[in-house]
Coordinates of C-alpha atoms in Angstrom, one line a residue:
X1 CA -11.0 -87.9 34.1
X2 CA -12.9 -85.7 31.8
X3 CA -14.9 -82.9 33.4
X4 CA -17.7 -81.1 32.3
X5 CA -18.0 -77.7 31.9
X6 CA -21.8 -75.8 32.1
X7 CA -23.1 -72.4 32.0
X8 CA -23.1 -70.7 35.2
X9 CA -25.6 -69.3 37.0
X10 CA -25.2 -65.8 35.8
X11 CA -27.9 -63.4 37.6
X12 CA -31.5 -63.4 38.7
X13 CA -33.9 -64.4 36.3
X14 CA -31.5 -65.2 33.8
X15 CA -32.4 -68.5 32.1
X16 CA -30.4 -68.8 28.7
X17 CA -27.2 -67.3 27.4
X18 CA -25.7 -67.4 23.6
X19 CA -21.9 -68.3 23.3
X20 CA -20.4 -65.2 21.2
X21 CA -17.0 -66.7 21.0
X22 CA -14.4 -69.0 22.2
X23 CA -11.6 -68.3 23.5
X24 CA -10.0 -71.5 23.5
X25 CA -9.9 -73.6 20.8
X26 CA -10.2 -77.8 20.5
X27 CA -6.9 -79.4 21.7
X28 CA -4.9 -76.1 23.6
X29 CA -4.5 -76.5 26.8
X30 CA -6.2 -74.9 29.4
X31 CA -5.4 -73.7 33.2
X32 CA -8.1 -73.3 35.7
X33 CA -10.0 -70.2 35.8
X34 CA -8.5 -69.6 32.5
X35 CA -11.3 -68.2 30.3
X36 CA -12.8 -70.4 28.2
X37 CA -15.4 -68.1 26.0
X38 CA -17.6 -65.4 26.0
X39 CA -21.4 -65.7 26.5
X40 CA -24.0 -63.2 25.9
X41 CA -27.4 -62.9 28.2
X42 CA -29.9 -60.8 28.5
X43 CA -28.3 -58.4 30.8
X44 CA -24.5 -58.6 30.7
X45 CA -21.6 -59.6 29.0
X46 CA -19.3 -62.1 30.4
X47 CA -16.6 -64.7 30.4
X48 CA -16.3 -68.4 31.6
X49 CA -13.3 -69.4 33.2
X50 CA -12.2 -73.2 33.1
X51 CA -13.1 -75.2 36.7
X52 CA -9.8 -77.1 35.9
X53 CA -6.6 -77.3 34.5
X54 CA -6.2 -79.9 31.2
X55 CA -6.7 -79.7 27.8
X56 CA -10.3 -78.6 25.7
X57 CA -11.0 -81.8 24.1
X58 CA -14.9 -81.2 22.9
X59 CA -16.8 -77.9 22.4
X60 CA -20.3 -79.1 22.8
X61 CA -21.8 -75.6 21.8
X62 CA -20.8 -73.7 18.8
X63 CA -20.5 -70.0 18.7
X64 CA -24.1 -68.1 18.0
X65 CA -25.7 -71.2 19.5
X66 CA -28.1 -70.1 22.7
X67 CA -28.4 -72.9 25.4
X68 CA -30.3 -72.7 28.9
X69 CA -28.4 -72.0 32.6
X70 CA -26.8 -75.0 33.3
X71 CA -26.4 -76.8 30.0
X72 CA -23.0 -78.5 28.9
X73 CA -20.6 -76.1 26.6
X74 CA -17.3 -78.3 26.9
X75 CA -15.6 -81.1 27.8
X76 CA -12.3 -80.8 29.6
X77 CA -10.0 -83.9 29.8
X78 CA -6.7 -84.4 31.5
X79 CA -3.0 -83.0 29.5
X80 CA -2.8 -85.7 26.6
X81 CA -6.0 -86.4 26.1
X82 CA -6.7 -85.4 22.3
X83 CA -10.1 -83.6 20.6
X84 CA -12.9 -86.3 20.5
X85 CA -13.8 -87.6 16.7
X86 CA -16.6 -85.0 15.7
X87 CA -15.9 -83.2 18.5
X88 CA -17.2 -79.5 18.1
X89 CA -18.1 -80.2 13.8
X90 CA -20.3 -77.2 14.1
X91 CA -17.6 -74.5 15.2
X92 CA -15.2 -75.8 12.4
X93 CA -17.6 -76.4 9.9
X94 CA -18.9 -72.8 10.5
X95 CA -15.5 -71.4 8.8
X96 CA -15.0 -73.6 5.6
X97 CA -18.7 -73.0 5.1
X98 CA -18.3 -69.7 3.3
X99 CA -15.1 -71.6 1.5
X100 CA -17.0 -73.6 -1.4
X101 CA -17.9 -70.6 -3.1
X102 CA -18.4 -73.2 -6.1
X103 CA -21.8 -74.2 -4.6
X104 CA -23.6 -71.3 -6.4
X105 CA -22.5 -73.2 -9.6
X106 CA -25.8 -74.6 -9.6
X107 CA -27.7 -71.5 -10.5
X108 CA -26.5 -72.0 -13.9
X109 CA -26.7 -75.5 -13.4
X110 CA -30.3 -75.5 -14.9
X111 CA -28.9 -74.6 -18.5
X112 CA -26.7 -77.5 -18.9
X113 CA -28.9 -78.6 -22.1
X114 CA -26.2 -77.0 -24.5
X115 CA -22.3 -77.4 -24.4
X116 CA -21.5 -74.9 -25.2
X117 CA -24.2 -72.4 -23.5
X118 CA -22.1 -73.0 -19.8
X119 CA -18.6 -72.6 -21.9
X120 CA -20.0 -69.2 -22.9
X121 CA -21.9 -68.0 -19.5
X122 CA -18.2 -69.0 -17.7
X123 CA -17.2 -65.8 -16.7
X124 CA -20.7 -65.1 -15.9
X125 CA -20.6 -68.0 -13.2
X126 CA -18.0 -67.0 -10.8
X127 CA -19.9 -63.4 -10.9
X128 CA -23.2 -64.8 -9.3
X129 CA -22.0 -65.8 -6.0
X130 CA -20.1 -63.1 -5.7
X131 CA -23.2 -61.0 -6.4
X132 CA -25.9 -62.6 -3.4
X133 CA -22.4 -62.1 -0.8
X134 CA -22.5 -58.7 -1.6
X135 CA -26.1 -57.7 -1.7
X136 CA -25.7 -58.9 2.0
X137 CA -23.1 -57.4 3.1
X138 CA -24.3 -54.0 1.2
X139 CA -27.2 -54.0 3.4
X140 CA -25.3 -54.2 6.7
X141 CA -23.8 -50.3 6.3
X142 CA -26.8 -48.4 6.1
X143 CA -27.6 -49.8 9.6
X144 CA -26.3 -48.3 12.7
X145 CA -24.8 -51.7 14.9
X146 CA -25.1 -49.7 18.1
X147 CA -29.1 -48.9 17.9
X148 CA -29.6 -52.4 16.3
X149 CA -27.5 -53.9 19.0
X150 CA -30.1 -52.2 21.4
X151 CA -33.3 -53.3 19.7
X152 CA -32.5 -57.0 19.9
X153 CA -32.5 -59.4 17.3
X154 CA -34.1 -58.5 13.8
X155 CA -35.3 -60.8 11.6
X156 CA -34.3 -60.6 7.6
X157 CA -31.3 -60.4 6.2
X158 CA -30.8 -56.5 5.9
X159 CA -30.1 -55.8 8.9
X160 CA -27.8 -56.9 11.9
X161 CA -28.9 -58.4 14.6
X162 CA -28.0 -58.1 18.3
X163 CA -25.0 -60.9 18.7
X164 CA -23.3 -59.5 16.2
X165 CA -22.2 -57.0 18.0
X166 CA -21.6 -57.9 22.0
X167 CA -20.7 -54.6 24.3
X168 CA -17.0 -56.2 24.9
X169 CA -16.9 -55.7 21.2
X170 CA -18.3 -52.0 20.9
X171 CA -16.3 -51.2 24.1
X172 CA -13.1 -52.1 22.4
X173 CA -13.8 -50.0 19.2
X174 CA -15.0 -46.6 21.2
X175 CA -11.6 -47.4 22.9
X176 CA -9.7 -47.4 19.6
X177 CA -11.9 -45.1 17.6
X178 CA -13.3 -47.6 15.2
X179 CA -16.3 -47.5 13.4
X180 CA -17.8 -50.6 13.2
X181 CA -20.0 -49.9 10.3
X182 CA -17.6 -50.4 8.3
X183 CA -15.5 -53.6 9.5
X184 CA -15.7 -57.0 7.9
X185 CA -16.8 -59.3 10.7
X186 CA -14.8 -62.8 10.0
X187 CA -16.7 -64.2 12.5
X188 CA -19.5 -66.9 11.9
X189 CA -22.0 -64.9 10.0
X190 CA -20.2 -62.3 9.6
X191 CA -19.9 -61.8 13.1
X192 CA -17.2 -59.1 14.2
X193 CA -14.7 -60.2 16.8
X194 CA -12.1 -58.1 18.5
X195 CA -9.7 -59.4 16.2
X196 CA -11.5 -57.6 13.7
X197 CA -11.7 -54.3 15.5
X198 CA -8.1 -54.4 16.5
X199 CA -7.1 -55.2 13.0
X200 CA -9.3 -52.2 12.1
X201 CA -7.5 -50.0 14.5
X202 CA -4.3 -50.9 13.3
X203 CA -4.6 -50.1 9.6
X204 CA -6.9 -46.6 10.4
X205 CA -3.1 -45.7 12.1
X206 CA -1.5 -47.1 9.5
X207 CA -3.3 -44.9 7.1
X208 CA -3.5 -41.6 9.1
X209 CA -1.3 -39.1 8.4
X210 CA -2.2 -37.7 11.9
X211 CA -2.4 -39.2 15.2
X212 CA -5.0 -41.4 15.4
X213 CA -6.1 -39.5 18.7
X214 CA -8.3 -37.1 17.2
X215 CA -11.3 -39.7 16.5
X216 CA -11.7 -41.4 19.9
X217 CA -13.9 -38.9 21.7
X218 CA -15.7 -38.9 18.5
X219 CA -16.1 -42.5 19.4
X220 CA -17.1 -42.7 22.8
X221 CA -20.0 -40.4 22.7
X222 CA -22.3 -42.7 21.7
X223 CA -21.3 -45.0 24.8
X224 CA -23.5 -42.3 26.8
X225 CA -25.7 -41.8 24.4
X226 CA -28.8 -43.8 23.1
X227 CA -29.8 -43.5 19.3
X228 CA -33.4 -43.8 17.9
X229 CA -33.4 -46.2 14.8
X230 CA -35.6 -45.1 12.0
X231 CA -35.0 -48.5 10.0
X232 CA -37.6 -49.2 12.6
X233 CA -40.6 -47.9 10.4
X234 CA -42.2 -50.7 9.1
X235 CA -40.3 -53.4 10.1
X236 CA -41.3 -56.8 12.0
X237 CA -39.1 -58.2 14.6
X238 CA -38.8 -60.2 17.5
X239 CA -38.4 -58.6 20.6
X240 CA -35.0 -59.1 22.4
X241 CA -34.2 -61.4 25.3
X242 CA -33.7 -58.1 27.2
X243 CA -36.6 -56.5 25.6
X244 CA -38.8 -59.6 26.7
X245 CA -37.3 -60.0 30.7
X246 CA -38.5 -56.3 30.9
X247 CA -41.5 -56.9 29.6
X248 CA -42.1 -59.7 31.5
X249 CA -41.1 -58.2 34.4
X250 CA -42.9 -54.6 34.0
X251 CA -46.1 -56.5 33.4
X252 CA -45.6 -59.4 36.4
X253 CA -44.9 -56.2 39.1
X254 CA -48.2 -54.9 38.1
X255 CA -50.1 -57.9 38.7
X256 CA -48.2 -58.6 41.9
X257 CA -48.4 -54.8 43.8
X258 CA -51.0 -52.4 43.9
X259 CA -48.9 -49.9 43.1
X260 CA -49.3 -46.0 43.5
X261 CA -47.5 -43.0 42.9
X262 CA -47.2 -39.4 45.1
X263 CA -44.5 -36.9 43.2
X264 CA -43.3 -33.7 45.0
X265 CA -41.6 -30.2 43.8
X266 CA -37.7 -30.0 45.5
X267 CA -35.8 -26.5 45.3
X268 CA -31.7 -27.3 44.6
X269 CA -30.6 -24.2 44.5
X270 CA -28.8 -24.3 47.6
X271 CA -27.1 -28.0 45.8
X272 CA -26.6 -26.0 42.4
X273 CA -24.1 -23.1 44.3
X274 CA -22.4 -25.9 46.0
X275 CA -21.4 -28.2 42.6
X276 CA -20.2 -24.5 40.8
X277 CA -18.3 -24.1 44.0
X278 CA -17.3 -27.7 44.3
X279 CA -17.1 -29.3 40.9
X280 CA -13.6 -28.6 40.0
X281 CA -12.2 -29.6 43.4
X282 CA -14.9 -32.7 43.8
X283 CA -13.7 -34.1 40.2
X284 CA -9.9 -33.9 41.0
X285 CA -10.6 -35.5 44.3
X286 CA -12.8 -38.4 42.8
X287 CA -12.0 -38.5 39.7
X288 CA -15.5 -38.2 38.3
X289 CA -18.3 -35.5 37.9
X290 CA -20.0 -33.6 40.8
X291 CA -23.8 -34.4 39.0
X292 CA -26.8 -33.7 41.2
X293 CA -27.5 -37.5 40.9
X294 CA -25.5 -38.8 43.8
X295 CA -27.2 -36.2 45.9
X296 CA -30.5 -37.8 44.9
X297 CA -29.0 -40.9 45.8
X298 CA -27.6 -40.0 49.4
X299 CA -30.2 -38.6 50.5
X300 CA -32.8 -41.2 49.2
X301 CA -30.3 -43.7 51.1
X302 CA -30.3 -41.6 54.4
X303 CA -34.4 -41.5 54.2
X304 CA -34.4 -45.8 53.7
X305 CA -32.7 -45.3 56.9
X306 CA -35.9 -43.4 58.8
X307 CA -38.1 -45.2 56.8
X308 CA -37.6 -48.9 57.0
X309 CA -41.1 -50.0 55.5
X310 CA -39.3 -48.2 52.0
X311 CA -36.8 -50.6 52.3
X312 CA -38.9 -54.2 52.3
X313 CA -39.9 -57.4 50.5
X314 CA -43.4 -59.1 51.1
X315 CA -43.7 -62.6 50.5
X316 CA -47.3 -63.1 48.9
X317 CA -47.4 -67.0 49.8
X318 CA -47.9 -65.9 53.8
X319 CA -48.0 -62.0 53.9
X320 CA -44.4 -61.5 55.4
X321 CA -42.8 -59.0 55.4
X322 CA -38.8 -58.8 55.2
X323 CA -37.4 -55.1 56.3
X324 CA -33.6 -55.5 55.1
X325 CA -31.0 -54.1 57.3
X326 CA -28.8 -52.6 54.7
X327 CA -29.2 -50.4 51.7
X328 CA -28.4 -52.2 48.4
X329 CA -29.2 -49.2 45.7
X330 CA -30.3 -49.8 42.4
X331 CA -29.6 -47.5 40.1
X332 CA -31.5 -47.4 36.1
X333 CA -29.3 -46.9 32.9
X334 CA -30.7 -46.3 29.5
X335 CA -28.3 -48.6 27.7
X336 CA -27.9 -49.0 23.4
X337 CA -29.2 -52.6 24.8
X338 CA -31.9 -51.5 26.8
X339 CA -33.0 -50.5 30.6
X340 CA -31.0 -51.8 33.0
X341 CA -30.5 -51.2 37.5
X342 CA -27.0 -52.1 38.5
X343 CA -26.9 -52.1 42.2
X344 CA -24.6 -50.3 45.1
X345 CA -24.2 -52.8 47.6
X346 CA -23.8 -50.8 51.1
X347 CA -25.2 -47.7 49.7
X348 CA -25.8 -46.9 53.2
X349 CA -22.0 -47.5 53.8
X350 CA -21.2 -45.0 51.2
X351 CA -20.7 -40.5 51.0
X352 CA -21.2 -38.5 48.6
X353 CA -18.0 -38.8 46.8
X354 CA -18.0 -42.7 47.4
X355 CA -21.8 -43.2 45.7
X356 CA -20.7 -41.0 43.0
X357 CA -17.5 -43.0 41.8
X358 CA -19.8 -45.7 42.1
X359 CA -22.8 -45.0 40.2
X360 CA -20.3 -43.2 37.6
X361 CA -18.5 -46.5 37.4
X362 CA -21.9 -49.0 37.3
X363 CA -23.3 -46.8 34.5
X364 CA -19.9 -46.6 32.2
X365 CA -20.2 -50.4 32.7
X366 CA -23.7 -50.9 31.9
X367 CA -23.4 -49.4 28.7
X368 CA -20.6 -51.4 27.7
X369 CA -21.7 -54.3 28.8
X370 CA -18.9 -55.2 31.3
X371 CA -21.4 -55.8 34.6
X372 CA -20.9 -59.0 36.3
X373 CA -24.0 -60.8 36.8
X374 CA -24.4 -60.1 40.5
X375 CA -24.0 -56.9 39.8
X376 CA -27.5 -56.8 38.4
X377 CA -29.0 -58.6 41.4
X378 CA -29.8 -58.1 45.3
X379 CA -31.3 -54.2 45.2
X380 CA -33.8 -53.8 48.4
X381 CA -34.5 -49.7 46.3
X382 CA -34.6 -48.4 43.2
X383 CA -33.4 -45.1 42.2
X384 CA -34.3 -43.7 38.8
X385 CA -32.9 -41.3 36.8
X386 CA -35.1 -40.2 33.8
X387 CA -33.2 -36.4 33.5
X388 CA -31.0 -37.2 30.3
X389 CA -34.3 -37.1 28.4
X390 CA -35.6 -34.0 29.6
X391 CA -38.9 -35.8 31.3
X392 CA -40.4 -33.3 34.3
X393 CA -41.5 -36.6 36.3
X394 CA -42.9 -40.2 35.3
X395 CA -44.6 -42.8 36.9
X396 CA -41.9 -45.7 37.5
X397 CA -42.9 -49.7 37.7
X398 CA -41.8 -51.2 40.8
X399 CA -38.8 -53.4 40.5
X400 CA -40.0 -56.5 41.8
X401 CA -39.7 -58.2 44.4
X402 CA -39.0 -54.7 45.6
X403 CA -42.2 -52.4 47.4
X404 CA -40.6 -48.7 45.8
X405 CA -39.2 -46.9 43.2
X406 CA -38.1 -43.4 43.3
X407 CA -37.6 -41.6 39.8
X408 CA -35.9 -38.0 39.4
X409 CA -36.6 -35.5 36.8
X410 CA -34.8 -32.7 35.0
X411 CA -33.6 -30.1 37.3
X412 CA -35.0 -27.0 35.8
X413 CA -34.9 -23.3 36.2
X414 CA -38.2 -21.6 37.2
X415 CA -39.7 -18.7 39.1
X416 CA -41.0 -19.6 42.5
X417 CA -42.5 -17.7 45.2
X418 CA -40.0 -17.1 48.4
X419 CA -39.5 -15.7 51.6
X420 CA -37.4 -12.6 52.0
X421 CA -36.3 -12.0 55.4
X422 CA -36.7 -8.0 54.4
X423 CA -38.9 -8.2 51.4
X424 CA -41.5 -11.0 52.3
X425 CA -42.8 -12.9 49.2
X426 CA -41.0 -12.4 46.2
X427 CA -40.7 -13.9 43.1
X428 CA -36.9 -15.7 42.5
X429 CA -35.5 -17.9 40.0
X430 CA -34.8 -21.3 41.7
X431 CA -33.3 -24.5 40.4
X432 CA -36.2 -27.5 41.2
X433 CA -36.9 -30.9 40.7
X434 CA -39.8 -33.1 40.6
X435 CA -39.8 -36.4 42.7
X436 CA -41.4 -39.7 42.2
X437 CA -42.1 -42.5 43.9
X438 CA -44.4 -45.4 43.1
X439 CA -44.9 -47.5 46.3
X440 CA -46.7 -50.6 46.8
X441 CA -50.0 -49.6 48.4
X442 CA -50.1 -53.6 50.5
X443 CA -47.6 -52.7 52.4
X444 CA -46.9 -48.4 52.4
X445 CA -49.7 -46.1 52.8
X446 CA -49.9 -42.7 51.5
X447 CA -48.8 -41.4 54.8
X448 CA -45.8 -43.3 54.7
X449 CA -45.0 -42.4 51.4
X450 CA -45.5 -38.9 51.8
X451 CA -42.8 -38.8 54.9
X452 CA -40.4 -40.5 52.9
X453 CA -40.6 -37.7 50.3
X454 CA -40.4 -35.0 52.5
X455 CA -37.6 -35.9 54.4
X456 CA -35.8 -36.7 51.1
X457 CA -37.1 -33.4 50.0
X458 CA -35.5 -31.5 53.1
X459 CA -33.0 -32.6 52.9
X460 CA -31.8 -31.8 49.5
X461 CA -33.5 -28.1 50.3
X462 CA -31.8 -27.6 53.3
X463 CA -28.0 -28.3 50.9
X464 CA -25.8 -29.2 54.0
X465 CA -23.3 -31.1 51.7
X466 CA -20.5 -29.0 52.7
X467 CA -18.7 -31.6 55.1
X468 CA -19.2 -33.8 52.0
X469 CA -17.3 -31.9 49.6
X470 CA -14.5 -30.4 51.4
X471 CA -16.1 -27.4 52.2
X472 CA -16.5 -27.2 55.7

């Protein structure tokens, strides 16, 4: 019996997804949880296994097409069964469509009139549709895919838009040191796959005279790093799916909470000795860096803890309030894509080194695109990082249906009055940072608020990390 195959449920408020390739194609057999495509959302990345084992006889959506959260993609029948008539027209006829190159014949169709006026503009006809292919493709280069990629889908023809690109894709070519400004996508529309990218890859070693190591750092760099596009300058566009759920959602948690924000000064000194201590040993322990981030985050964890109201959901319909018993961490990344919180599930469950591997391991993810949907869902607190571009302190939204957000700045070097035990006040050179945190005024108070921040803020000060990282 032939069995349908949908689009999952893949993440709060996730309500469409685009099909950016199959996997799979009409007639191969299939075995359950065998993946059957990629999709593209809003937020992640992902693949869709088969529910069953059998053969693909009908794709019902075609690659590039966008369908809602539960629609039908596929039809899978039992081993046997053969592709229904006009089956999946639309993913075949995508190919063969750039094939009859002779339909530009018609441009110099309208001088027909004389015999022998087409007999002497013959060599001039197979140059025309050569020339519109590559005014297109000669616009793609000057672009840069990744910053496009994060400013959603453009509309025009000179530029390429967002699921052209997918982070599986970009992912692959950081990993093989490919640039993909200048691969030939064979996809549909030009498109580029992994094939493409691993064909890529294969002739840039071919070619080399060196080992084709030397470029992949080169290549990962940009993974961590978000580019401004100046094709932006007058430009319209719509605004990406991702671009329009924040929006959406920046705007809704403003009408929802009342939402207020206290920010406080916190001296790291005492955490800035331990990581030039610690950092060599903490990284060949955990395999990742000893940043003052994961710090931020215990301690912000421990305080959720003390501070349960922090750590809530209010249901507007009746005025409950929900105070959860665990701490489920959300963390922002500045992605090529846009903003995104992956969540630590447990956070409370988690040290030092364990929230570190973690938040190292959600980020590298986010910006590649590789999340899995729930990944992006269930945070009771927000922490945000807004260091990497040099920002002293902002005002952060509230993630809904969350009541607070707490947002770090750049640690900085400044000179701050202290006590000497000998000297009295004296002017040092301490490391600080600036906390903070918008709250949601129905539920926190200012009081509350401001405990929360100051036992955060001792307990970074007071640096008793050593335990944490060996040191004890």
């Amino acid at each position: 019996m032939p069995t349908s195959v949908t689009v999952p449920e893949l993440g709060e408020s996730v309500t469409e997804a685009t099909v950016t390739q199959w996997l799979k194609k009409e007639g191969e057999a299939v075995e359950v949880d065998e993946p059957l495509l990629e999709v593209s959302t809003d937020k992640v990345d992902t693949e869709i296994p088969s529910p069953v084992s059998g053969v693909l006889t009908r794709i019902v959506v075609a690659e590039d097409e966008t369908v809602d959260i539960g629609a039908e993609i596929a039809i899978i029948g039992e081993a046997g069964d053969v592709p229904a008539e006009g089956g999946a027209p639309e993913a075949e006829k995508a190919e063969p469509e750039p094939t009859p190159e002779p339909a530009p014949e018609p441009e110099s169709a309208p001088v027909p009139a004389a015999p022998a006026a087409p007999a002497a503009e013959a060599p001039a006809a197979p140059a025309a549709p050569a020339a519109p292919r590559a005014s297109r493709e000669d616009a793609t280069p000057p672009v840069d895919v990744e910053t496009i990629s994060g400013t959603g889908q453009v509309s025009g023809t000179d530029a390429v838009t967002e699921a052209y690109v997918t982070p599986l894709v970009r992912k692959l070519a950081a990993e093989q040191g490919v640039d993909l400004s200048r691969v030939q996508g064979t996809g549909v529309g030009g498109r580029i796959r992994k094939q493409d990218v691993q064909e890529a890859a294969r002739r840039q070693k071919e070619a080399a005279s060196a080992p084709a190591a030397a470029p992949a750092p080169a290549a990962a760099a940009p993974k961590r790093t978000v580019t401004v596009d100046t094709t932006l300058r007058g430009r319209t566009e719509q605004m990406s799916r991702l671009r329009q759920g924040i929006a959406e959602q920046m705007a809704d948690s403003l009408r929802v909470s009342a939402e207020t924000t206290q920010v406080v000064e916190v001296d790291v000194t005492n955490i800035a000795r331990l990581r030039g201590v610690a950092a060599e040993q903490f990284e060949a322990r955990e395999g990742v860096e000893l940043d003052f981030f994961p710090f931020f985050a215990l301690a912000a964890v421990e305080a959720l803890k003390s501070h349960p109201k922090l750590n809530a959901v209010i249901d507007s319909s009746n005025y409950e309030v929900t105070y959860h018993a665990i701490e489920n961490l959300g963390v922002s990344v500045d992605t090529e894509r846009g903003l995104l919180a992956p969540v630590i599930k447990d956070a409370g469950d988690l040290n030092l080194g364990g929230l570190a591997r973690k938040i190292a391991d959600l980020s590298e993810r986010a910006h590649t695109g590789l999340l899995n949907p729930d990944e992006l869902s269930g945070g009771t607190f927000t922490l945000a990082d807004t260091s990497g571009s040099g920002v002293l302190f902002n005002t952060p939204i509230i993630n809904q249906p969350q009541v607070a957000i707490l947002a770090t700045g750049e640690v900085v070097k400044r000179p701050v009055v202290v006590e000497d035990p000998e000297l009295g006040e004296v002017i040092a050179v301490r490391s600080t940072v600036y906390f903070a945190l918008t709250h949601d005024h129905r539920l926190i108070d200012t009081g509350d608020a401001g405990r929360f921040l100051q036992t955060v803020k001792e307990r970074l000060e007071e640096g008793a990390f050593e335990a944490e990282l060996g040191l004890a």
